[in-house]
PDB file of C-alpha atoms and ligand atoms in Angstrom:
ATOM      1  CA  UNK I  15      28.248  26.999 -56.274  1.00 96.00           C
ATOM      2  CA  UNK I  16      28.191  24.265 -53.431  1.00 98.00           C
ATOM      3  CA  UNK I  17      31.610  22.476 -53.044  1.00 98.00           C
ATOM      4  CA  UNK I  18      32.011  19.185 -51.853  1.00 98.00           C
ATOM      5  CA  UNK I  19      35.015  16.928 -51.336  1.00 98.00           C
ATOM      6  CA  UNK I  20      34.625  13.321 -51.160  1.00 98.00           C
ATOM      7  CA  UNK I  21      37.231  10.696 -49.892  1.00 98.00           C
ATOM      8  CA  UNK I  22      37.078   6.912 -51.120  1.00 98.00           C
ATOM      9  CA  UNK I  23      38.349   4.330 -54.189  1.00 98.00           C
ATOM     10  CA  UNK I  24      37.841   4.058 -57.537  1.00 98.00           C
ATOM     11  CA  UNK I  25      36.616   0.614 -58.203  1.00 98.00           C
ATOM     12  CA  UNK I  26      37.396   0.892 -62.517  1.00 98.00           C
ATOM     13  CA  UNK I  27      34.464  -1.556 -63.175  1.00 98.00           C
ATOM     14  CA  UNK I  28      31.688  -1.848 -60.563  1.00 96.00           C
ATOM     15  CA  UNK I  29      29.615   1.085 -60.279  1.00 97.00           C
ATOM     16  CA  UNK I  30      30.090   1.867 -56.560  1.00 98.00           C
ATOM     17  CA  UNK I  31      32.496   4.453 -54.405  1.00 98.00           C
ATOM     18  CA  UNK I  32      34.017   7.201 -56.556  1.00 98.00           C
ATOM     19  CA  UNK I  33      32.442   5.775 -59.679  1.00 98.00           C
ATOM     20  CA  UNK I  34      29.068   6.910 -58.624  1.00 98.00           C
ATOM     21  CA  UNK I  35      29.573   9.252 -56.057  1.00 98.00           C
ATOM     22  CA  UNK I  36      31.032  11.869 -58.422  1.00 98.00           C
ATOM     23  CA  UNK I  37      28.367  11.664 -61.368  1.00 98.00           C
ATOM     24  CA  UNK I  38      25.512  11.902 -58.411  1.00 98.00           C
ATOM     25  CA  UNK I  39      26.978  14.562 -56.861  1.00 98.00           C
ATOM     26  CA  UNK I  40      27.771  16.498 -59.964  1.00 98.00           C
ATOM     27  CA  UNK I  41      24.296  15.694 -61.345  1.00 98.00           C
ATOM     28  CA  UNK I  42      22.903  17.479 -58.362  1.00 98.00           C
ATOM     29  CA  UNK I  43      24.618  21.028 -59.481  1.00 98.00           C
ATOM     30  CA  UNK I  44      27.637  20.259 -56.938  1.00 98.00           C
ATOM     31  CA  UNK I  45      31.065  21.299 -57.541  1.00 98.00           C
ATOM     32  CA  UNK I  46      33.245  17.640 -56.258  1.00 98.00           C
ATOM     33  CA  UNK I  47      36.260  17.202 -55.464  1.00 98.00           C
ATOM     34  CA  UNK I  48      37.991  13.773 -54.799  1.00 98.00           C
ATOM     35  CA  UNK I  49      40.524  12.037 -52.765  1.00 98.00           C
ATOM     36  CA  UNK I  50      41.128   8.513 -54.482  1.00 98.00           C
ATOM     37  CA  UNK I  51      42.388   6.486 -51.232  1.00 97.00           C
ATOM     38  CA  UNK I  52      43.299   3.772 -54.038  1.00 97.00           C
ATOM     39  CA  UNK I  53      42.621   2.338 -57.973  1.00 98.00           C
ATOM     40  CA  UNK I  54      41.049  -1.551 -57.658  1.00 98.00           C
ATOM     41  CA  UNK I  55      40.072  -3.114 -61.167  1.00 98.00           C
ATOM     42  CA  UNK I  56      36.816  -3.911 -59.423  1.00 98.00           C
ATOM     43  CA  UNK I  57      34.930  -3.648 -56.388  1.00 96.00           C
ATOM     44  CA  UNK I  58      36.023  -6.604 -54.104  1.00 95.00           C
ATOM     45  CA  UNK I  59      33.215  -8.948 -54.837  1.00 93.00           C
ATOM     46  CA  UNK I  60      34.945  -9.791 -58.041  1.00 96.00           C
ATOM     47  CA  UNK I  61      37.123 -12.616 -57.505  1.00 96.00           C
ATOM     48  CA  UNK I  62      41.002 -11.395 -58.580  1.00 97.00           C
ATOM     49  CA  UNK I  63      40.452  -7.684 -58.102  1.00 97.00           C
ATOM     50  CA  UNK I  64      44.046  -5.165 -58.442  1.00 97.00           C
ATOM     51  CA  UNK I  65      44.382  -3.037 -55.313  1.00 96.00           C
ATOM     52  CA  UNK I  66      47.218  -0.290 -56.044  1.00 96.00           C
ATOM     53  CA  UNK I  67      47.114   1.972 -52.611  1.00 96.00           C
ATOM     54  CA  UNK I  68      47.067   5.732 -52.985  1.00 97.00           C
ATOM     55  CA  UNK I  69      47.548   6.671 -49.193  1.00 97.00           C
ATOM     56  CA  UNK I  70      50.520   8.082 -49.967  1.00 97.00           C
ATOM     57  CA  UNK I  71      49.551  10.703 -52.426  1.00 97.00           C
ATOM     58  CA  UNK I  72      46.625  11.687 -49.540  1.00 98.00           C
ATOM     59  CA  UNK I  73      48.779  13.960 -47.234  1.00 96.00           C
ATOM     60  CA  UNK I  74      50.600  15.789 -49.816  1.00 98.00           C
ATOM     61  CA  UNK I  75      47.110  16.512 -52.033  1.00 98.00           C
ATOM     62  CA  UNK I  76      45.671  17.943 -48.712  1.00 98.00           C
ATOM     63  CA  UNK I  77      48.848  19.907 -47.872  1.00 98.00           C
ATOM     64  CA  UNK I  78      48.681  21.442 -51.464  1.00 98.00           C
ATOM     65  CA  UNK I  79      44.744  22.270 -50.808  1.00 98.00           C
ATOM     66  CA  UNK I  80      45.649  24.186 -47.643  1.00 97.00           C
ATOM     67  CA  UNK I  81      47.828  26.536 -49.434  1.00 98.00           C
ATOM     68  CA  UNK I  82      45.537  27.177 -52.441  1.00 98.00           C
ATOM     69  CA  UNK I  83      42.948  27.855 -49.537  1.00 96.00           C
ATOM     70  CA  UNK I  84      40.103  25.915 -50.702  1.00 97.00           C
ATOM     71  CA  UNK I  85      36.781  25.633 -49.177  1.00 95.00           C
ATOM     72  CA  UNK I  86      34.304  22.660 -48.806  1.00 98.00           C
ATOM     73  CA  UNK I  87      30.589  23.235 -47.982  1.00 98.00           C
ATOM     74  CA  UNK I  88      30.865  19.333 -46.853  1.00 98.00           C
ATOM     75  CA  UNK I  89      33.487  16.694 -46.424  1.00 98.00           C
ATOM     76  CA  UNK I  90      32.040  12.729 -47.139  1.00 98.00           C
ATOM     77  CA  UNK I  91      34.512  10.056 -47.071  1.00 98.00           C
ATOM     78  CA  UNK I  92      33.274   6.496 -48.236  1.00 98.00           C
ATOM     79  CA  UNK I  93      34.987   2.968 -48.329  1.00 98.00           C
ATOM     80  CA  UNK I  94      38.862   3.701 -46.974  1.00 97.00           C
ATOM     81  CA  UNK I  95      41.122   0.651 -47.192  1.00 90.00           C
ATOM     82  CA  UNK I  96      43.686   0.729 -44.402  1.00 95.00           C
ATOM     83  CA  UNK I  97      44.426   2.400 -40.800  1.00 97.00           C
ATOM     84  CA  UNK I  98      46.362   5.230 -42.164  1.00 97.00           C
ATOM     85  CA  UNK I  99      43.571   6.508 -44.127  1.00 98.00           C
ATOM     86  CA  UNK I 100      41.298   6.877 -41.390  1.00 98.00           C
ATOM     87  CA  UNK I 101      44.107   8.985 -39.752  1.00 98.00           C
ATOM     88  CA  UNK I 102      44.341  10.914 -43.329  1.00 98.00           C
ATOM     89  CA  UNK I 103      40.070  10.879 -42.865  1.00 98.00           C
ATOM     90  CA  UNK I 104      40.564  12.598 -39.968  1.00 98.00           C
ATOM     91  CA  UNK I 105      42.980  15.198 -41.149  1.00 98.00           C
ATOM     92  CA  UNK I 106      40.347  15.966 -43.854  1.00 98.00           C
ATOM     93  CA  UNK I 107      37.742  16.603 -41.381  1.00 98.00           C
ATOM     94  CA  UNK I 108      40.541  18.928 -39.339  1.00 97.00           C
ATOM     95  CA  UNK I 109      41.446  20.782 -42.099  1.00 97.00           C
ATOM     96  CA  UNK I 110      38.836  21.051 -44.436  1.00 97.00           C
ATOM     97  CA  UNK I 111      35.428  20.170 -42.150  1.00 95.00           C
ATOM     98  CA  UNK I 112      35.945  23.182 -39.999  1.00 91.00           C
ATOM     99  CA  UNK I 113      32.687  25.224 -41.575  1.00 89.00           C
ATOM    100  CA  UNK I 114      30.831  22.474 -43.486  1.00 96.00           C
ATOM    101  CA  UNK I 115      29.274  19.383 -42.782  1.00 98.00           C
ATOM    102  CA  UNK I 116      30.962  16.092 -42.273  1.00 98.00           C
ATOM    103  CA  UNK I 117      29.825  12.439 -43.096  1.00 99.00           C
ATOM    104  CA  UNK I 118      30.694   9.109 -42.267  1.00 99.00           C
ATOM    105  CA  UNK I 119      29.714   6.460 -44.712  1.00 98.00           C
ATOM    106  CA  UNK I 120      31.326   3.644 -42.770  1.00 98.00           C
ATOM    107  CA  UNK I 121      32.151   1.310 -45.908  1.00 98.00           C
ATOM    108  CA  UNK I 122      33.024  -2.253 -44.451  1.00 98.00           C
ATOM    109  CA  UNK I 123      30.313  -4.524 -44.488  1.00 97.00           C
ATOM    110  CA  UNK I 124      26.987  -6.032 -45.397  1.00 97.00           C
ATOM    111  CA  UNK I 125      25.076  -9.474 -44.722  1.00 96.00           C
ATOM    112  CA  UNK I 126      26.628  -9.879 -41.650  1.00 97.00           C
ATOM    113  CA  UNK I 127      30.116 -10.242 -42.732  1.00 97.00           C
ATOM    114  CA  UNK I 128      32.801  -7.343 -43.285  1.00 98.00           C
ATOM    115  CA  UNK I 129      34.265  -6.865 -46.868  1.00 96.00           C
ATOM    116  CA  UNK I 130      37.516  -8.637 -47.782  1.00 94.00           C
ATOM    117  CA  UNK I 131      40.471  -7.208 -45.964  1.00 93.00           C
ATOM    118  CA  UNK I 132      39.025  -5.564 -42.978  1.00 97.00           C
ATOM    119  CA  UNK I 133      38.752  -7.152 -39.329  1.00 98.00           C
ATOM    120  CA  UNK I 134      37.334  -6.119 -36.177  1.00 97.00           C
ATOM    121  CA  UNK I 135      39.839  -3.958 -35.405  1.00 98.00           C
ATOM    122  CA  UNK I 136      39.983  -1.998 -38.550  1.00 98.00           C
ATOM    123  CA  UNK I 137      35.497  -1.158 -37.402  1.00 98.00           C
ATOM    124  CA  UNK I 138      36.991  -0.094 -34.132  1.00 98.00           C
ATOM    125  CA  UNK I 139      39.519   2.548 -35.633  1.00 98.00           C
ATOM    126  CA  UNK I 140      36.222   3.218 -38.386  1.00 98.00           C
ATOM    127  CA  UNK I 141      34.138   4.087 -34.965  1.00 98.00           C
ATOM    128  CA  UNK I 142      36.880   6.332 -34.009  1.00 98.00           C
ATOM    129  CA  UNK I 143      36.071   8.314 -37.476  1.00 98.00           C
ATOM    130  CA  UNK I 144      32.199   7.775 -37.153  1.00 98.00           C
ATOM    131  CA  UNK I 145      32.830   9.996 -33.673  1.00 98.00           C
ATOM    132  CA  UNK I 146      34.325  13.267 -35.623  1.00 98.00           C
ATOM    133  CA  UNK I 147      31.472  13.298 -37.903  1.00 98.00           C
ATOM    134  CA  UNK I 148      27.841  15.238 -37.781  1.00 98.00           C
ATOM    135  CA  UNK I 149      26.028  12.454 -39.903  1.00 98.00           C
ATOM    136  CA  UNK I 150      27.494   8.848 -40.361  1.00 99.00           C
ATOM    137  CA  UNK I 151      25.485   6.501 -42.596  1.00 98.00           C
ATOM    138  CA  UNK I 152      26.163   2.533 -41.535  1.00 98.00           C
ATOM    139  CA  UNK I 153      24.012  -0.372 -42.717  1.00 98.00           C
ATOM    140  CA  UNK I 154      22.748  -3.051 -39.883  1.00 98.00           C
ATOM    141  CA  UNK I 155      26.080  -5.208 -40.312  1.00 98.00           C
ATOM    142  CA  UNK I 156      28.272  -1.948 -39.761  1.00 98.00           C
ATOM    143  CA  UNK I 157      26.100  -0.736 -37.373  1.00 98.00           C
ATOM    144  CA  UNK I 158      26.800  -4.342 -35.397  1.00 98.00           C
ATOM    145  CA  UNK I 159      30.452  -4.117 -36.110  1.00 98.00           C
ATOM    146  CA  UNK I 160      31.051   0.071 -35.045  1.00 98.00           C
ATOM    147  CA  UNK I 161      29.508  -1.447 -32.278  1.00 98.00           C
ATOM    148  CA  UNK I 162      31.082  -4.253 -31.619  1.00 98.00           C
ATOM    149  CA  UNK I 163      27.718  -6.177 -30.785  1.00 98.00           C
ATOM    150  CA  UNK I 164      26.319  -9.360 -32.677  1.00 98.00           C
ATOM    151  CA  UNK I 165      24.708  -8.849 -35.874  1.00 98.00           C
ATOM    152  CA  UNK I 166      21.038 -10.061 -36.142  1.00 96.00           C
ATOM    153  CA  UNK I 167      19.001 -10.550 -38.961  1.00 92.00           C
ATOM    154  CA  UNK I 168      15.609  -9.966 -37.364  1.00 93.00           C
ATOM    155  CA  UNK I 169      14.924  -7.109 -35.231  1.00 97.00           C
ATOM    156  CA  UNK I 170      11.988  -4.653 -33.720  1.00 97.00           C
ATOM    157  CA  UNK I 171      11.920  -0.764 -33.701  1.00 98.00           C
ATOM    158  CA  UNK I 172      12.848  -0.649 -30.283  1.00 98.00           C
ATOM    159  CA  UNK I 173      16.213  -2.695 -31.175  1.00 98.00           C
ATOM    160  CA  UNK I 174      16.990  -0.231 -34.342  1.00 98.00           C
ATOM    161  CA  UNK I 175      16.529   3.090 -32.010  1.00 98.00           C
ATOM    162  CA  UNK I 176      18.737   1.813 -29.314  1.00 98.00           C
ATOM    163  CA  UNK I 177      21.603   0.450 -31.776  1.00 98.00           C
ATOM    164  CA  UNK I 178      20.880   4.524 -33.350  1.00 98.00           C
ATOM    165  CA  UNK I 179      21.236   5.687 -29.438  1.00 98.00           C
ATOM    166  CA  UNK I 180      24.593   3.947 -29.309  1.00 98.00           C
ATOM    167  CA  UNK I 181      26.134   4.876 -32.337  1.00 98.00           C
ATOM    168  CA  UNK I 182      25.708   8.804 -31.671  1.00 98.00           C
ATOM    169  CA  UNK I 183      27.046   7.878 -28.670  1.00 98.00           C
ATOM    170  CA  UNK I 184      30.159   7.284 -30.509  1.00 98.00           C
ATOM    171  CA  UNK I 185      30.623  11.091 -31.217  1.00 98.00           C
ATOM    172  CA  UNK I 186      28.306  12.014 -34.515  1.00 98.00           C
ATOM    173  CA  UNK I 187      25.346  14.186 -33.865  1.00 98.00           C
ATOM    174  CA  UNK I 188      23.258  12.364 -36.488  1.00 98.00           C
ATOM    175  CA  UNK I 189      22.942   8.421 -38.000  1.00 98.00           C
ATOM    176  CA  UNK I 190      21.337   6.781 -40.466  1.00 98.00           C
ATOM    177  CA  UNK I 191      20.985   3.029 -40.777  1.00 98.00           C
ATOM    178  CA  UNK I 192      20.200   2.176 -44.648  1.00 98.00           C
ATOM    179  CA  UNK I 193      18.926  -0.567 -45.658  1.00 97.00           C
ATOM    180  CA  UNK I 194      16.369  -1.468 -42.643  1.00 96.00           C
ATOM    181  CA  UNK I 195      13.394  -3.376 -43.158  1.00 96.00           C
ATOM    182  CA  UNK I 196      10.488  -3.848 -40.055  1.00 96.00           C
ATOM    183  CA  UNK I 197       7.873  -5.699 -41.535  1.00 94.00           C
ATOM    184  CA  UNK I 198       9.821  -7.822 -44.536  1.00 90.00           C
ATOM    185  CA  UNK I 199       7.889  -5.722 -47.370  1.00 94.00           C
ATOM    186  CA  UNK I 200       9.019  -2.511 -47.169  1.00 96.00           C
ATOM    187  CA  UNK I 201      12.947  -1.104 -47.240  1.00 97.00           C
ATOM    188  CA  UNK I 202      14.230   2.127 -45.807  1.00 98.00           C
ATOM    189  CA  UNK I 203      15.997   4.074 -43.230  1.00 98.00           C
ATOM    190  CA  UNK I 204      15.725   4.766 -39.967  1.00 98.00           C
ATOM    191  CA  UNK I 205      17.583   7.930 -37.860  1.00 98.00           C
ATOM    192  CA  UNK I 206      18.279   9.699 -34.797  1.00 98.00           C
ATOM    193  CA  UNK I 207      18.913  13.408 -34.097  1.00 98.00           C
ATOM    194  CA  UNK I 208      20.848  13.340 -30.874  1.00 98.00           C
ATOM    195  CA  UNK I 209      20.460  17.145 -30.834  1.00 98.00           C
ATOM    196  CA  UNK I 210      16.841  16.992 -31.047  1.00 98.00           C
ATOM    197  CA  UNK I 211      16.427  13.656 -29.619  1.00 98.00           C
ATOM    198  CA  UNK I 212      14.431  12.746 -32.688  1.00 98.00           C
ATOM    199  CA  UNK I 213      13.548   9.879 -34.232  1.00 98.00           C
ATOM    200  CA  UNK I 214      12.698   9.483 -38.024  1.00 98.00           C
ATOM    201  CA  UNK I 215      12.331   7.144 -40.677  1.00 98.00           C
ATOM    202  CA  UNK I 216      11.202   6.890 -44.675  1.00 98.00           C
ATOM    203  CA  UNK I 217      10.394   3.559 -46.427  1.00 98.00           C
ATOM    204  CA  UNK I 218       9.210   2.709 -49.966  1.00 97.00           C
ATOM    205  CA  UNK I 219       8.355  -1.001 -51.295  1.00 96.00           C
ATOM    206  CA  UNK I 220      10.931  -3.755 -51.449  1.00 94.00           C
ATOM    207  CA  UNK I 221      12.539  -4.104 -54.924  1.00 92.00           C
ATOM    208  CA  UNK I 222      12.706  -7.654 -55.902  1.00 88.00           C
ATOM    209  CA  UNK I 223      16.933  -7.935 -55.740  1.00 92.00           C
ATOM    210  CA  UNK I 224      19.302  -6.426 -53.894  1.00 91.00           C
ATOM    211  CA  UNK I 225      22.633  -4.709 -55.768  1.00 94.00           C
ATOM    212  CA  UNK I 226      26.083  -3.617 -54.678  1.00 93.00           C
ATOM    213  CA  UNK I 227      26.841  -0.368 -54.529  1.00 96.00           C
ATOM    214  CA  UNK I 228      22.865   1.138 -53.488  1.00 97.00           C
ATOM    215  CA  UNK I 229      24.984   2.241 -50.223  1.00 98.00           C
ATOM    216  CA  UNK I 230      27.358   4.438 -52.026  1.00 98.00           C
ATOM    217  CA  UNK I 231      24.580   5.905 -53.893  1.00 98.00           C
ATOM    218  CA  UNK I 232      22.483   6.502 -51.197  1.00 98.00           C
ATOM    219  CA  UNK I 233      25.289   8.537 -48.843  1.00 98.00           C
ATOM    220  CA  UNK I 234      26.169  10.472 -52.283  1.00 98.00           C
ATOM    221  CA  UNK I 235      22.395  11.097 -52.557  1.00 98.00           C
ATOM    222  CA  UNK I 236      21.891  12.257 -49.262  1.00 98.00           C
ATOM    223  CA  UNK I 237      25.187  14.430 -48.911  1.00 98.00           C
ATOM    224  CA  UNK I 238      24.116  16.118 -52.052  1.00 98.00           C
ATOM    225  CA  UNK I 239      20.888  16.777 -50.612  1.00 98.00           C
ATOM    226  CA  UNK I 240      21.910  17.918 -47.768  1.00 98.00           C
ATOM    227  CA  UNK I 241      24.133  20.757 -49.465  1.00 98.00           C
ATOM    228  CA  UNK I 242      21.572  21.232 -51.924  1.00 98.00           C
ATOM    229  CA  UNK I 243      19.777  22.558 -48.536  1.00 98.00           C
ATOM    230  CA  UNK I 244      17.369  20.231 -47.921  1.00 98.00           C
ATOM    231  CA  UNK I 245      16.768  19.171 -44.825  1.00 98.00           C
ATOM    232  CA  UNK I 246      17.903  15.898 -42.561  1.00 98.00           C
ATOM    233  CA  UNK I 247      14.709  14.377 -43.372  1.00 98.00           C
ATOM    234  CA  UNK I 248      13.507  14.939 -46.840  1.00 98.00           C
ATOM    235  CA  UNK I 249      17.554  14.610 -47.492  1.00 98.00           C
ATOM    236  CA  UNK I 250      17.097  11.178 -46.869  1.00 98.00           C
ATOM    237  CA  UNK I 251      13.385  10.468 -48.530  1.00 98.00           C
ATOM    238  CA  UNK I 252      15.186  11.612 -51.448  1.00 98.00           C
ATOM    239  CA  UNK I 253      18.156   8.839 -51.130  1.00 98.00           C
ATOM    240  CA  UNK I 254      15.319   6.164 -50.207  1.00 98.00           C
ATOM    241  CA  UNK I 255      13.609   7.058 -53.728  1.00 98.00           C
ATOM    242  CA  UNK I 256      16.304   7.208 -55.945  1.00 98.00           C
ATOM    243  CA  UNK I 257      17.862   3.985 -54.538  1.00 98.00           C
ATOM    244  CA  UNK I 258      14.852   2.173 -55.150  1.00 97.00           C
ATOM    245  CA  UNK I 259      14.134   3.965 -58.662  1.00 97.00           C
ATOM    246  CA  UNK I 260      17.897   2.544 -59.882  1.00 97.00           C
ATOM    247  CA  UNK I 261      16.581  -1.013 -58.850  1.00 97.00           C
ATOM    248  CA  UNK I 262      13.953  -0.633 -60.641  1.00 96.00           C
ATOM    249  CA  UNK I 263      15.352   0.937 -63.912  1.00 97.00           C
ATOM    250  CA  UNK I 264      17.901  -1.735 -63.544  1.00 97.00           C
ATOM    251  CA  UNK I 265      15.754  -4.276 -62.959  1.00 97.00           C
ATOM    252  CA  UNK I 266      13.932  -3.337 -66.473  1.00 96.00           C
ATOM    253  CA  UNK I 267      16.526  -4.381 -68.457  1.00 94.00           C
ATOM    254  CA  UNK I 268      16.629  -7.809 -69.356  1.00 93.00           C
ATOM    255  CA  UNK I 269      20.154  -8.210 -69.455  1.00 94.00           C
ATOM    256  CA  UNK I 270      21.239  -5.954 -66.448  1.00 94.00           C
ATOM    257  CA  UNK I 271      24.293  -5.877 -64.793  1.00 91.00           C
ATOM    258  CA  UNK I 272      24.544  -8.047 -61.329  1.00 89.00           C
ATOM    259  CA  UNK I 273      27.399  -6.180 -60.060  1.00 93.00           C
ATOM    260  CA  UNK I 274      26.185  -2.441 -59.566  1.00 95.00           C
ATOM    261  CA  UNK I 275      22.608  -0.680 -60.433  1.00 97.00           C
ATOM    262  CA  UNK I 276      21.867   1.545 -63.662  1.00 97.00           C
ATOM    263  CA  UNK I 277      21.919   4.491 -61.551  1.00 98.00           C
ATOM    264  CA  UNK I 278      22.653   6.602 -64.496  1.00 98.00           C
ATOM    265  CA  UNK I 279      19.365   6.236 -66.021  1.00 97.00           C
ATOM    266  CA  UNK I 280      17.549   7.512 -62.731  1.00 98.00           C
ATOM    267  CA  UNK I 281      19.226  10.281 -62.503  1.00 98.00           C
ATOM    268  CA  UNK I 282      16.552  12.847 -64.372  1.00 97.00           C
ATOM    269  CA  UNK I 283      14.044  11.518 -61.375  1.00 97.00           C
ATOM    270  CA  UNK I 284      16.676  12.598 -59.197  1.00 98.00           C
ATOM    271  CA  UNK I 285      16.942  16.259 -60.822  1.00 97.00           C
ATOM    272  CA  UNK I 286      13.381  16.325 -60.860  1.00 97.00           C
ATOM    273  CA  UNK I 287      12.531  15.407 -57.010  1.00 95.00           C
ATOM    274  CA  UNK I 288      15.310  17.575 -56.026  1.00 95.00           C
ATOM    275  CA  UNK I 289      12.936  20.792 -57.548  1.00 91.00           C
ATOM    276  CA  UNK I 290      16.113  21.469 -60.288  1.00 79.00           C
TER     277      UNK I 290
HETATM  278  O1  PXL F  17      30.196  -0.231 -52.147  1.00 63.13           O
HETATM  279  C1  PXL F  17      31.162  -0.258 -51.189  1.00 63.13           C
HETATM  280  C2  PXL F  17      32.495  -0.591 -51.753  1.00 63.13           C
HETATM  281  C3  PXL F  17      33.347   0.419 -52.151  1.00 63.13           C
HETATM  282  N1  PXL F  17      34.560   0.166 -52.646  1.00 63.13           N
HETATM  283  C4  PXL F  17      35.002  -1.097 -52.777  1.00 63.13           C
HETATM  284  C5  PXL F  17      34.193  -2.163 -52.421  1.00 63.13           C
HETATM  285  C6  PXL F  17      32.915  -1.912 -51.892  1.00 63.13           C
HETATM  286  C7  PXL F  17      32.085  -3.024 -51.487  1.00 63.13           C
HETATM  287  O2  PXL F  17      32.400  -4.170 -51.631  1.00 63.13           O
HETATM  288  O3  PXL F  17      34.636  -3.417 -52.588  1.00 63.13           O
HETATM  289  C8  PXL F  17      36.372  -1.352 -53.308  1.00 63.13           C
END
């Protein structure tokens, strides 16, 4: 069985980091492990959310992995809340990311604006991360920010493959920018293979609302795609389509959640376009 180990919070109500990463990843016939970096009683666009930091349960978890020996077919570490955690990020990759695959899911930022608590300097230290990885997975705003160039609301294809030229220039072999859009109707991704020096990208029609939390579900997606064996391509058509069929599902309630999408729901589309 494929073993993965993913690093982020739990956000008790919001559907988003742990909360969805896990089910996704076990739905897919993966064996997960987690690293909770901390316990918040929501995601942070609640107004009031608890924050109780878990850093310092991080090193000695890890320490007690490394003498049980265990083995991760791929390391994926989501939304991290503080310097030290990128360090412990990086540990995880050191001692655990040897033989599998490692991705990036640079958590920080959407809209333009970074997430409550993090600055400029925090995306700087993130970019440092984004360079140990093979895959790293940023929206346009963390994109901007890894970066450190302005964030613009309209751009071309040409603009979108050189911001994708300069991010694996930061280190990772592969990236991902979610949530693009070229012609204002359709939503996607769009990626470079440094290796291959190869562009790609996958889009499906515009759902009528965005959510919080599509990002998390999307990097779980892919990951458990990729260790699932498919490849860097149909790994992320797959995220694309199940992102947009949670909208969707969620958007058939009538009295859906705004916070986070019914991604539970979707999940027998997912079983089904991943062949299971
Ligand atoms: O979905 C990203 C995310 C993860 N975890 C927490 C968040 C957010 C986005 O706001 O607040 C705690």
């Amino acid at each position: 069985m494929k073993k993965v180990v993913t690093m982020q919070d739990i956000s008790c109500v919001g559907k988003c980091s742990l909360t969805v990463a896990l089910p996704i990843l076990s739905a897919m016939g993966i064996e997960t492990a987690v690293i909770p970096t901390a316990v918040l009683s929501t995601h942070t666009m609640f107004q009031g959310f608890t924050f109780h930091d878990l850093t310092d349960e991080i090193v000695p978890v890890m320490e007690h992995w490394k003498k049980e020996g265990f083995r991760f077919d791929a390391v994926y570490t989501g939304y991290l809340g503080s310097f030290r955690q990128l360090d412990c990020a990086a540990k995880l990759f050191e001692d655990f990311g040897k033989d599998g695959l490692k991705i990036v899911d640079p958590c920080m930022a959407d809209n333009g604006k970074l997430y409550p608590g993090f600055t400029p300097e925090f995306a700087r230290e993130m970019a440092k991360l984004c360079g140990k990885a093979d895959i790293i997975c940023p929206n346009m705003t963390e994109a901007s920010f890894l970066l450190d160039i302005p964030y613009v609301t309209s751009y071309d294809e040409t603009y979108v493959r050189d911001v994708l030229k300069k991010l694996t220039a930061l280190g990772s072999k592969k990236a991902v920018i979610t949530g693009i859009s070229l012609d204002g109707e359709t939503l996607g991704a769009y990626a470079y293979d440094s290796e291959a020096d190869r562009y790609l990208s996958y889009f499906t029609e515009e759902e009528a609302r965005h959510f919080h939390g599509t990002g998390d579900i999307w990097a779980s997606t892919m990951c458990g795609a990729l260790v699932n064996g498919k490849s860097f391509d149909e790994s992320i058509a797959i995220a694309c389509d199940y992102v947009k069929e949670c909208i969707h599902v969620t958007l058939e309630e009538p009295d859906y959640n705004t916070y986070g999408v019914n991604f539970e729901q979707a999940v027998p589309s997912l079983i089904r376009r991943l062949g299971h």
